[in-house]
Short mmCIF file of C-alpha atoms and ligand atoms in Angstrom, two decimals:
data_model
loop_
_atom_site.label_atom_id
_atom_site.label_comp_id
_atom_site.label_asym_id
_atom_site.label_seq_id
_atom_site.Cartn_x
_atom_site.Cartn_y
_atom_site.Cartn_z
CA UNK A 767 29.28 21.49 -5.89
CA UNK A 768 25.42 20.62 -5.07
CA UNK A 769 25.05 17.31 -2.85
CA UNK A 770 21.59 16.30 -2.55
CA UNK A 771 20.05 13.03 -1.09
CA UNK A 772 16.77 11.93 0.51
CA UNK A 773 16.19 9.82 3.42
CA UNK A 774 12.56 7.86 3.84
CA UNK A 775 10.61 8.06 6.67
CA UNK A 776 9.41 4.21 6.94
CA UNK A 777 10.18 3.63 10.93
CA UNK A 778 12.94 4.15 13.69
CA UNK A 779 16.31 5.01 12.59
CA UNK A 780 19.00 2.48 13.74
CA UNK A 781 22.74 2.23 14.25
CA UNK A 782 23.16 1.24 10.59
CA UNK A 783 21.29 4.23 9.23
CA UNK A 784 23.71 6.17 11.05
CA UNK A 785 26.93 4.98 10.22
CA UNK A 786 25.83 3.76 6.38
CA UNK A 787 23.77 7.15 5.48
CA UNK A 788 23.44 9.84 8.22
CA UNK A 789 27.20 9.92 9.43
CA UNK A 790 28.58 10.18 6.28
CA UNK A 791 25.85 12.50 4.96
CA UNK A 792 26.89 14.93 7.92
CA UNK A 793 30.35 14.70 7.02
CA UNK A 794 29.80 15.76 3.56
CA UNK A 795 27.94 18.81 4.39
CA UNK A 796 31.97 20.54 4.66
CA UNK A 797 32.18 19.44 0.60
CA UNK A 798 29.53 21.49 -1.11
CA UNK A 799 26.44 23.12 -0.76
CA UNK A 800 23.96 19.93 0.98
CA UNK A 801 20.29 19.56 -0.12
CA UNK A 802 19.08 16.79 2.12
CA UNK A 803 15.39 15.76 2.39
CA UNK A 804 13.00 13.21 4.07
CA UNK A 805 11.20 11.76 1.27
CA UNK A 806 7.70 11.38 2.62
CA UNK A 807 6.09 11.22 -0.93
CA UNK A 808 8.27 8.18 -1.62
CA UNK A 809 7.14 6.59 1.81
CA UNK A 810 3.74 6.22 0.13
CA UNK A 811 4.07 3.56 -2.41
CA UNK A 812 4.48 1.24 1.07
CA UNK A 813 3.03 3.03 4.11
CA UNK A 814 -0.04 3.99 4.10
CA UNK A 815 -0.84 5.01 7.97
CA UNK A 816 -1.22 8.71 7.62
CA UNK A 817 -0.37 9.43 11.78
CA UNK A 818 2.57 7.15 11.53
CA UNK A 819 3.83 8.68 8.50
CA UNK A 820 3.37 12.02 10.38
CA UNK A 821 5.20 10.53 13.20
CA UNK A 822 7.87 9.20 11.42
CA UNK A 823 8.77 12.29 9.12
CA UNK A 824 8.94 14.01 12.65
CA UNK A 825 11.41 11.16 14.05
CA UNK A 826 13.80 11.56 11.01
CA UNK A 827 13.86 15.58 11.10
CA UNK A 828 14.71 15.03 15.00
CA UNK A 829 16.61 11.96 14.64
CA UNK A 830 18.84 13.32 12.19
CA UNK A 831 19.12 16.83 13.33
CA UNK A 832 20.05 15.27 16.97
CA UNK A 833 22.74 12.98 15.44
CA UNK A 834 24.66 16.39 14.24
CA UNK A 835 23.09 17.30 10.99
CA UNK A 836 23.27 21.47 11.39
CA UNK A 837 20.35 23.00 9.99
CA UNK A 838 22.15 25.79 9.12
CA UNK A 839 25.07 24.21 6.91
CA UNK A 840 22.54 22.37 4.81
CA UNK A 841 19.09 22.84 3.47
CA UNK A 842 16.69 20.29 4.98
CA UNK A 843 12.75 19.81 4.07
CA UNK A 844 10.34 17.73 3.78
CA UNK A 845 9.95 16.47 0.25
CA UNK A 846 5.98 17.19 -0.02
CA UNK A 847 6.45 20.88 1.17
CA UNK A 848 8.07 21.43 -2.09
CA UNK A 849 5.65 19.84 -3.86
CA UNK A 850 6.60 21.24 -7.42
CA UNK A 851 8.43 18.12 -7.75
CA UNK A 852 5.58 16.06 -8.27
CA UNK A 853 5.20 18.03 -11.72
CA UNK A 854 8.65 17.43 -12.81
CA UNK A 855 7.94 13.72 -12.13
CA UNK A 856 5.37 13.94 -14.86
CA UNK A 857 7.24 15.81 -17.28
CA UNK A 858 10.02 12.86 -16.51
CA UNK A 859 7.87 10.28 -16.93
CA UNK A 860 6.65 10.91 -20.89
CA UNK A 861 10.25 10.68 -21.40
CA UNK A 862 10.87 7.19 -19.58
CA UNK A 863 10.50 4.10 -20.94
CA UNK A 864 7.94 1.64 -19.52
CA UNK A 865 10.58 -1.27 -19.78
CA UNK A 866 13.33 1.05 -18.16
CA UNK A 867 11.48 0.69 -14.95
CA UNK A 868 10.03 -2.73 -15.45
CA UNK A 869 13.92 -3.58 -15.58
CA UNK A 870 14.26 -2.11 -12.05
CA UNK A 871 15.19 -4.14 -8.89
CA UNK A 872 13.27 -2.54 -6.56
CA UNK A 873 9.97 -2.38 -8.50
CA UNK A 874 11.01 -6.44 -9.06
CA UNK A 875 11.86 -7.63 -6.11
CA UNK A 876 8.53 -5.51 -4.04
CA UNK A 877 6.22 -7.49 -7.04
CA UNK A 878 7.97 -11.26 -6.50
CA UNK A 879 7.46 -10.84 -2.43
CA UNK A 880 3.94 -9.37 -3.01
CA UNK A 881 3.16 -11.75 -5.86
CA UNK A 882 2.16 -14.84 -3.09
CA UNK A 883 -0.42 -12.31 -1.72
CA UNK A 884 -1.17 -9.17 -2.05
CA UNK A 885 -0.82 -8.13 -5.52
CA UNK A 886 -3.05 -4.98 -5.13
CA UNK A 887 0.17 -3.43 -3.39
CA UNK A 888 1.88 -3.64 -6.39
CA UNK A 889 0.66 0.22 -7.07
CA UNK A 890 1.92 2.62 -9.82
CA UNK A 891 3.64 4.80 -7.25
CA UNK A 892 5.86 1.64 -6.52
CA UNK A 893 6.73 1.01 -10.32
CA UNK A 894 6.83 4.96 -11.11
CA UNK A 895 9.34 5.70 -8.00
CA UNK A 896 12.26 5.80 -9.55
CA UNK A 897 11.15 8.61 -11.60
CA UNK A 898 9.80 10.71 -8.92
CA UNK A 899 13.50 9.87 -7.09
CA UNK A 900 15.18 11.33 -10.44
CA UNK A 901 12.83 14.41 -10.43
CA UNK A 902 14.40 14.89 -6.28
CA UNK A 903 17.86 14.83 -8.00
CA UNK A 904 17.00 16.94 -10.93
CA UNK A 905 15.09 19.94 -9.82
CA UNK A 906 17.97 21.35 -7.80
CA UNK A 907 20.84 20.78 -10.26
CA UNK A 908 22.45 17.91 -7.97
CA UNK A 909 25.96 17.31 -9.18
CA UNK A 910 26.67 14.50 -6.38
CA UNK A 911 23.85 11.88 -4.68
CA UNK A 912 25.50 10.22 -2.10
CA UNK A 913 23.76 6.82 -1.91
CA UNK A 914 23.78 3.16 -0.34
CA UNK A 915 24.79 0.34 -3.06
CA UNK A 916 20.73 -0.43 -3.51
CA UNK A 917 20.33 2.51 -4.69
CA UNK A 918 22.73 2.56 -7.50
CA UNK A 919 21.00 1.65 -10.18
CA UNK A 920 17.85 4.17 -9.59
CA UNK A 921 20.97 6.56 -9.99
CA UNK A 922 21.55 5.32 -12.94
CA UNK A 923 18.20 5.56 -14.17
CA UNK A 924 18.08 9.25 -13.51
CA UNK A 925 21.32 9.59 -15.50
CA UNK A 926 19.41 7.93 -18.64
CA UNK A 927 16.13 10.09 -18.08
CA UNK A 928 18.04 13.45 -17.62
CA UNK A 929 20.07 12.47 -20.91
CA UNK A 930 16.63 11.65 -22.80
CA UNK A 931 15.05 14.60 -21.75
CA UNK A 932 18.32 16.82 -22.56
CA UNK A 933 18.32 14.89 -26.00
CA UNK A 934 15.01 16.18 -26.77
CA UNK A 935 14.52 19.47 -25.45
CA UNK A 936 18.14 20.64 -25.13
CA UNK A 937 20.35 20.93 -22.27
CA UNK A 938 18.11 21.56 -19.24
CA UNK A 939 19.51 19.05 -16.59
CA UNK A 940 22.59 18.85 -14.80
CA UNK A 941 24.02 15.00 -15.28
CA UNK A 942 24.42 13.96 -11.71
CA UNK A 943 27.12 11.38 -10.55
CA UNK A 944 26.53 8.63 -7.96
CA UNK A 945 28.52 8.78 -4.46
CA UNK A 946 27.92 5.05 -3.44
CA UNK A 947 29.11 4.34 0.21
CA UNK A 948 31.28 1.49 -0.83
CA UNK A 949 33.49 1.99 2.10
CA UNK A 950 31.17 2.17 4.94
CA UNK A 951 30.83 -1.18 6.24
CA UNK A 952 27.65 -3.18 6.52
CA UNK A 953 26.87 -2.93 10.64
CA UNK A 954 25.22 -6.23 11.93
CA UNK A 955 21.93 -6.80 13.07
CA UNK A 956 21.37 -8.51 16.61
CA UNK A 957 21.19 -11.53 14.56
CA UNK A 958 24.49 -10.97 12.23
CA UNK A 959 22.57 -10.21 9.00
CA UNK A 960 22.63 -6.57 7.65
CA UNK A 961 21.29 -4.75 10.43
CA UNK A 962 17.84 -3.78 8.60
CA UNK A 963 14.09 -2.95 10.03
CA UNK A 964 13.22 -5.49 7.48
CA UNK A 965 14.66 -8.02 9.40
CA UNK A 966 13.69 -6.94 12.67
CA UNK A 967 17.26 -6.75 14.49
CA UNK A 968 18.05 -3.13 14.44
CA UNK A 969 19.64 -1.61 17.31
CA UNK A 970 17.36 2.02 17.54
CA UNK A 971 19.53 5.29 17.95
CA UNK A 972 16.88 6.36 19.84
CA UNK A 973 14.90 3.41 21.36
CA UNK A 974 13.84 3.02 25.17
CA UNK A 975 16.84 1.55 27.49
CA UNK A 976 14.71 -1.83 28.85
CA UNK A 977 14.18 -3.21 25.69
CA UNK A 978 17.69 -2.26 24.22
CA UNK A 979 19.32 -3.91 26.66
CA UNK A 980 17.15 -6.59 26.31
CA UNK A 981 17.75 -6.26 22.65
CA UNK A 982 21.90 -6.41 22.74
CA UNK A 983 21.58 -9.23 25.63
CA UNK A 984 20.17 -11.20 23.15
CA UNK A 985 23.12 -10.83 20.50
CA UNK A 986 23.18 -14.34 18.69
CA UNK A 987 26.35 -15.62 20.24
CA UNK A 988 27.75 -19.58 19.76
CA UNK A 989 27.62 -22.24 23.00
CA UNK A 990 31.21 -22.04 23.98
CA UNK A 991 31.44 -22.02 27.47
CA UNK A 992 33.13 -18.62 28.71
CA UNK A 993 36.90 -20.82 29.72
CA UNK A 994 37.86 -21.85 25.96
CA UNK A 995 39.76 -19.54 24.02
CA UNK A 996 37.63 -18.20 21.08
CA UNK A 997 40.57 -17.43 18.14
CA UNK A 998 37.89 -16.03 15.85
CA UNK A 999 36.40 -13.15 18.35
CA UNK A 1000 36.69 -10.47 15.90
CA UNK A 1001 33.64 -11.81 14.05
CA UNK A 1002 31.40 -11.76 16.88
CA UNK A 1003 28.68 -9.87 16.62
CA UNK A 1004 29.27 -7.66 19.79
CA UNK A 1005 32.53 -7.00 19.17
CA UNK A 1006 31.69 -5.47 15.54
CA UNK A 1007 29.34 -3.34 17.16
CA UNK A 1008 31.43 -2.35 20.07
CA UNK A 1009 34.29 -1.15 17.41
CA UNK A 1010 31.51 1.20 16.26
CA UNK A 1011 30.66 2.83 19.60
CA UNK A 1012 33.27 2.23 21.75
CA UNK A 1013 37.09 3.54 22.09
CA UNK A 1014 39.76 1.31 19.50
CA UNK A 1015 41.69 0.00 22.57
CA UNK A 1016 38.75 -0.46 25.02
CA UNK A 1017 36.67 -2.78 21.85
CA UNK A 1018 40.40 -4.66 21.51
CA UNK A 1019 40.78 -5.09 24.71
CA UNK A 1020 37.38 -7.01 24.86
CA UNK A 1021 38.06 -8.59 21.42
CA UNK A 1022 41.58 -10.13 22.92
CA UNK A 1023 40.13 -10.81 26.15
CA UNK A 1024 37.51 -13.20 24.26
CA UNK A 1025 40.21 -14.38 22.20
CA UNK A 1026 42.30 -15.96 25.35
CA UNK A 1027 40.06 -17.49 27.30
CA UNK A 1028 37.96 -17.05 30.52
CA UNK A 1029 35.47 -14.77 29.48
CA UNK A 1030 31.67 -15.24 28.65
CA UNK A 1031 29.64 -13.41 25.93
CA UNK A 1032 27.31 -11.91 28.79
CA UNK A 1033 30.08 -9.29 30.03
CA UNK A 1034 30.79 -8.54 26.92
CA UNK A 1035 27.31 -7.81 25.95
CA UNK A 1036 27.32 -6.03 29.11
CA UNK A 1037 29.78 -3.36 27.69
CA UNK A 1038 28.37 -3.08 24.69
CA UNK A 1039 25.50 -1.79 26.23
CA UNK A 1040 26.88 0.49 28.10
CA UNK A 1041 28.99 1.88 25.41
CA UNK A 1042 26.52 2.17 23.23
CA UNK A 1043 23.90 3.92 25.47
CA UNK A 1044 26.45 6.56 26.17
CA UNK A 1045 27.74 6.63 22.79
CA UNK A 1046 24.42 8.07 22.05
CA UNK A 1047 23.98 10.09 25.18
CA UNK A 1048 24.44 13.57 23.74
CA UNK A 1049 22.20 12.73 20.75
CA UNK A 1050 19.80 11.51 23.31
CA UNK A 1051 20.04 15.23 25.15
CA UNK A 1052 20.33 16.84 21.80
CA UNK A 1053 17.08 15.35 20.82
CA UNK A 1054 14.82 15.79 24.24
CA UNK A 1055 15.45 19.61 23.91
CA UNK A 1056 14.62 19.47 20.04
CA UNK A 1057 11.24 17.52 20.78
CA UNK A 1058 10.63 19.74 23.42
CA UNK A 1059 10.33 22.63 20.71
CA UNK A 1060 8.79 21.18 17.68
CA UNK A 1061 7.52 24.80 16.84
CA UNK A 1062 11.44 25.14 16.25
CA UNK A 1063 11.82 22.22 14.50
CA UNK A 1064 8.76 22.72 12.01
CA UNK A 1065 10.22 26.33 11.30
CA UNK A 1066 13.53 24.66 10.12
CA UNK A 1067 11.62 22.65 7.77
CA UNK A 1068 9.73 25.17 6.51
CA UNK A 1069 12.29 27.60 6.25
CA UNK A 1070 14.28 24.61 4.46
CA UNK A 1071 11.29 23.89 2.18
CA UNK A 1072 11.49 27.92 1.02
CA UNK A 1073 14.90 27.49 0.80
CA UNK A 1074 14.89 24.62 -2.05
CA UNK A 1075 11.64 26.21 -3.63
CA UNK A 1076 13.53 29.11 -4.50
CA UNK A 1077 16.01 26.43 -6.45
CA UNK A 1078 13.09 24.24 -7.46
CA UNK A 1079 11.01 27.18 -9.36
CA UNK A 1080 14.20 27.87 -11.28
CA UNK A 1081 15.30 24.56 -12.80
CA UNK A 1082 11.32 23.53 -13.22
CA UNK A 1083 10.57 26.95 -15.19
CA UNK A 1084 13.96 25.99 -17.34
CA UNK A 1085 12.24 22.45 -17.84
CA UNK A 1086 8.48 23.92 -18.66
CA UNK A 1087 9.91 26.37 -20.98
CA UNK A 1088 12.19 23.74 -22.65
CA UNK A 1089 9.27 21.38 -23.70
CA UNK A 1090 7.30 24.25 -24.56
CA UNK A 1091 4.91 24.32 -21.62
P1 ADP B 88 16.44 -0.60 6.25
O1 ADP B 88 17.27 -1.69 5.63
O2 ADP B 88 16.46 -0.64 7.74
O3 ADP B 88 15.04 -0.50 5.67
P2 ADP B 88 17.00 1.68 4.61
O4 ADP B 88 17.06 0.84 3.38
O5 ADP B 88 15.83 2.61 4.81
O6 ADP B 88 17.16 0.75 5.90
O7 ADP B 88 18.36 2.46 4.81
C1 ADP B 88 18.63 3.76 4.40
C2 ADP B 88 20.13 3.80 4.17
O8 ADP B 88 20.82 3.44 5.39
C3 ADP B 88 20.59 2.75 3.14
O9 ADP B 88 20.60 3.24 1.84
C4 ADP B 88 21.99 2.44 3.60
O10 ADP B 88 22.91 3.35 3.03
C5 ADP B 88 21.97 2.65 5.09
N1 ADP B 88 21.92 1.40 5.84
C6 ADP B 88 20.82 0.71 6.23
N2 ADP B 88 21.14 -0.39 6.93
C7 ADP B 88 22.50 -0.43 6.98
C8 ADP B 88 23.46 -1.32 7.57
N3 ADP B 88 23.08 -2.39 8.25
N4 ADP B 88 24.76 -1.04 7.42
C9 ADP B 88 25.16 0.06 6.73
N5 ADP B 88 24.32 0.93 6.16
C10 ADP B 88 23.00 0.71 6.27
N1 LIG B 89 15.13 5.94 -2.56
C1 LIG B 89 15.99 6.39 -1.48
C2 LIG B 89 16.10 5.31 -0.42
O1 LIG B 89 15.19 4.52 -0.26
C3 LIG B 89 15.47 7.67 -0.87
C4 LIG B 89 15.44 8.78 -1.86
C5 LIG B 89 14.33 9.35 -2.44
C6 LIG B 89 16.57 9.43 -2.43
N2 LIG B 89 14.69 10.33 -3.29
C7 LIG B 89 16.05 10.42 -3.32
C8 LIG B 89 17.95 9.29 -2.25
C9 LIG B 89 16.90 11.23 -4.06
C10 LIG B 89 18.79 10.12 -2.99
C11 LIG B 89 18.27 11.08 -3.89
O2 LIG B 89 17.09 5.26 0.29
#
């Protein structure tokens, strides 16, 4: 079984990248043979600072590769050092309809926010992207895409091109089924939205400890004073987040300790702090020694990139032969 799924480099990874994609992408890796990429061609219909996108394709590979993704139990790359891909995109995209993608949510919801102002960032990359995202999935014969829910329906887009193109030119693509992370729960932002760099209340995996702190100190919390029994603590913001990185019976202990009475938000805070900064400690060592070898890490990618080439230039030569390229 091929797993396959792309992460984009568009700023600092936070604690609900981690447990809504990277965690479970590093558990899957004992499933099936893992194809796992950092789409850097995708991070171009909305990014358009070349150093930072350097910077942040670098901060994924180290980021992710720190949080326990082994190199060597998956194939990891770069998306534009295979950049074949591009090509199938183009074959894809004489076979997609214009109103397919006009239909999709992304493309949709980027044009209403953009529509007040800046229209000329409504580009074709942004309204062609799901294609390109189809052509990830289809040049290595994916059979499974693990995904978050807002990417469901790009999955199902790639279903409908890959059955188009199949229709036409005979079976060339493998039909790939959506793994959508239903079960992972949505982790809160500082502010109890959908933690989200969107929003601006992300918790970095790998951010500096002064303004972290300052960050979780500043947890949106209710006026109670710390003396009245708070009932509802288990839908407190720091409590959620300290079931994620702390011990079961150390976050219940806090949760029940808010929940009789005599205890302020600050020391809980407090803890969460602490248990998340050493929650992440031996990422945080894992990742100084990578950065301190970024020859090593560029060799992974590259040896990565081979890696999938070697798939690519099979399934693309099956697709430019079908279509009588
Ligand atoms: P952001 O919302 O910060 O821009 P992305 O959309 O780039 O994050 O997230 C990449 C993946 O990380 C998503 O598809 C989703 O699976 C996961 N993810 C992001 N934020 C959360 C969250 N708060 N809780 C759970 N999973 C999340
Ligand atoms: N669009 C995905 C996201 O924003 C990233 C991505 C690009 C992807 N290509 C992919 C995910 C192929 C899975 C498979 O999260």
């Amino acid at each position: 079984m091929r797993i396959l799924t792309g992460i984009q480099p568009s700023g600092a990874l936070h604690l609900g990248n981690y447990f809504g994609a990277m965690k479970p992408a590093i558990e899957l890796l004992q499933q099936g043979e893992a194809f796992y990429f950092i789409a850097d061609y995708h991070s171009m219909t909305s990014l358009t600072d070349a150093a930072l996108r350097r910077q942040y394709t670098l901060d994924v590979a180290l980021d992710f590769m720190a949080c326990g993704l082994d190199p060597k139990r998956c194939i990891f790359w770069r998306q534009s050092d295979v950049p074949r891909v591009t090509e199938l995109a183009w074959l894809l995209s004489t076979v997609t309809p214009m109103g397919l993608l006009e239909r999709a949510h992304s493309y949709k919801d980027k044009k209403e926010k953009l529509a007040s102002g800046d229209l000329d960032k409504v580009n074709h990359g942004l309204f062609a992207y799901p294609v390109l995202m189809a052509a990830d999935i289809l040049l290595f014969d994916s059979n499974i895409v693990p995904v978050g829910r807002d990417q469901k329906q790009h999955l199902e887009m790639t279903r409908d091109i890959a059955a188009k193109f199949n229709q036409l030119y005979g079976e060339v693509f493998v039909i790939p089924e959506p793994r959508i992370r239903d079960e992972v729960a949505v982790v809160p932002g500082v502010d109890g939205q959908k933690m989200s760099k969107s929003y601006g209340n992300t918790l970095e995996l790998f951010g500096e400890e002064k303004a972290l702190r300052k960050k979780v100190m500043g947890i949106k919390t209710d006026s109670r004073l710390p003396a009245e029994p708070k009932p509802d603590a288990d839908h407190n913001i720091a409590i959620q987040l300290l079931k994620l990185v702390a011990p079961p019976d150390v976050a219940l202990d806090w949760e029940n300790r808010l929940k009789a009475g005599g205890l302020g938000y600050g020391d809980v805070k407090k803890a969460l702090f602490e248990h998340y900064w050493d929650f992440l400690a031996p990422a945080r060592a894992r990742r100084a020694e990578l950065a301190s070898n970024l020859d090593h890490v560029e060799s992974i990618l590259r040896d990565g990139a081979q890696r999938a080439q070697a798939v690519a230039d099979g399934v693309l030569s099956r697709a430019r032969k079908a279509c009588g390229l």
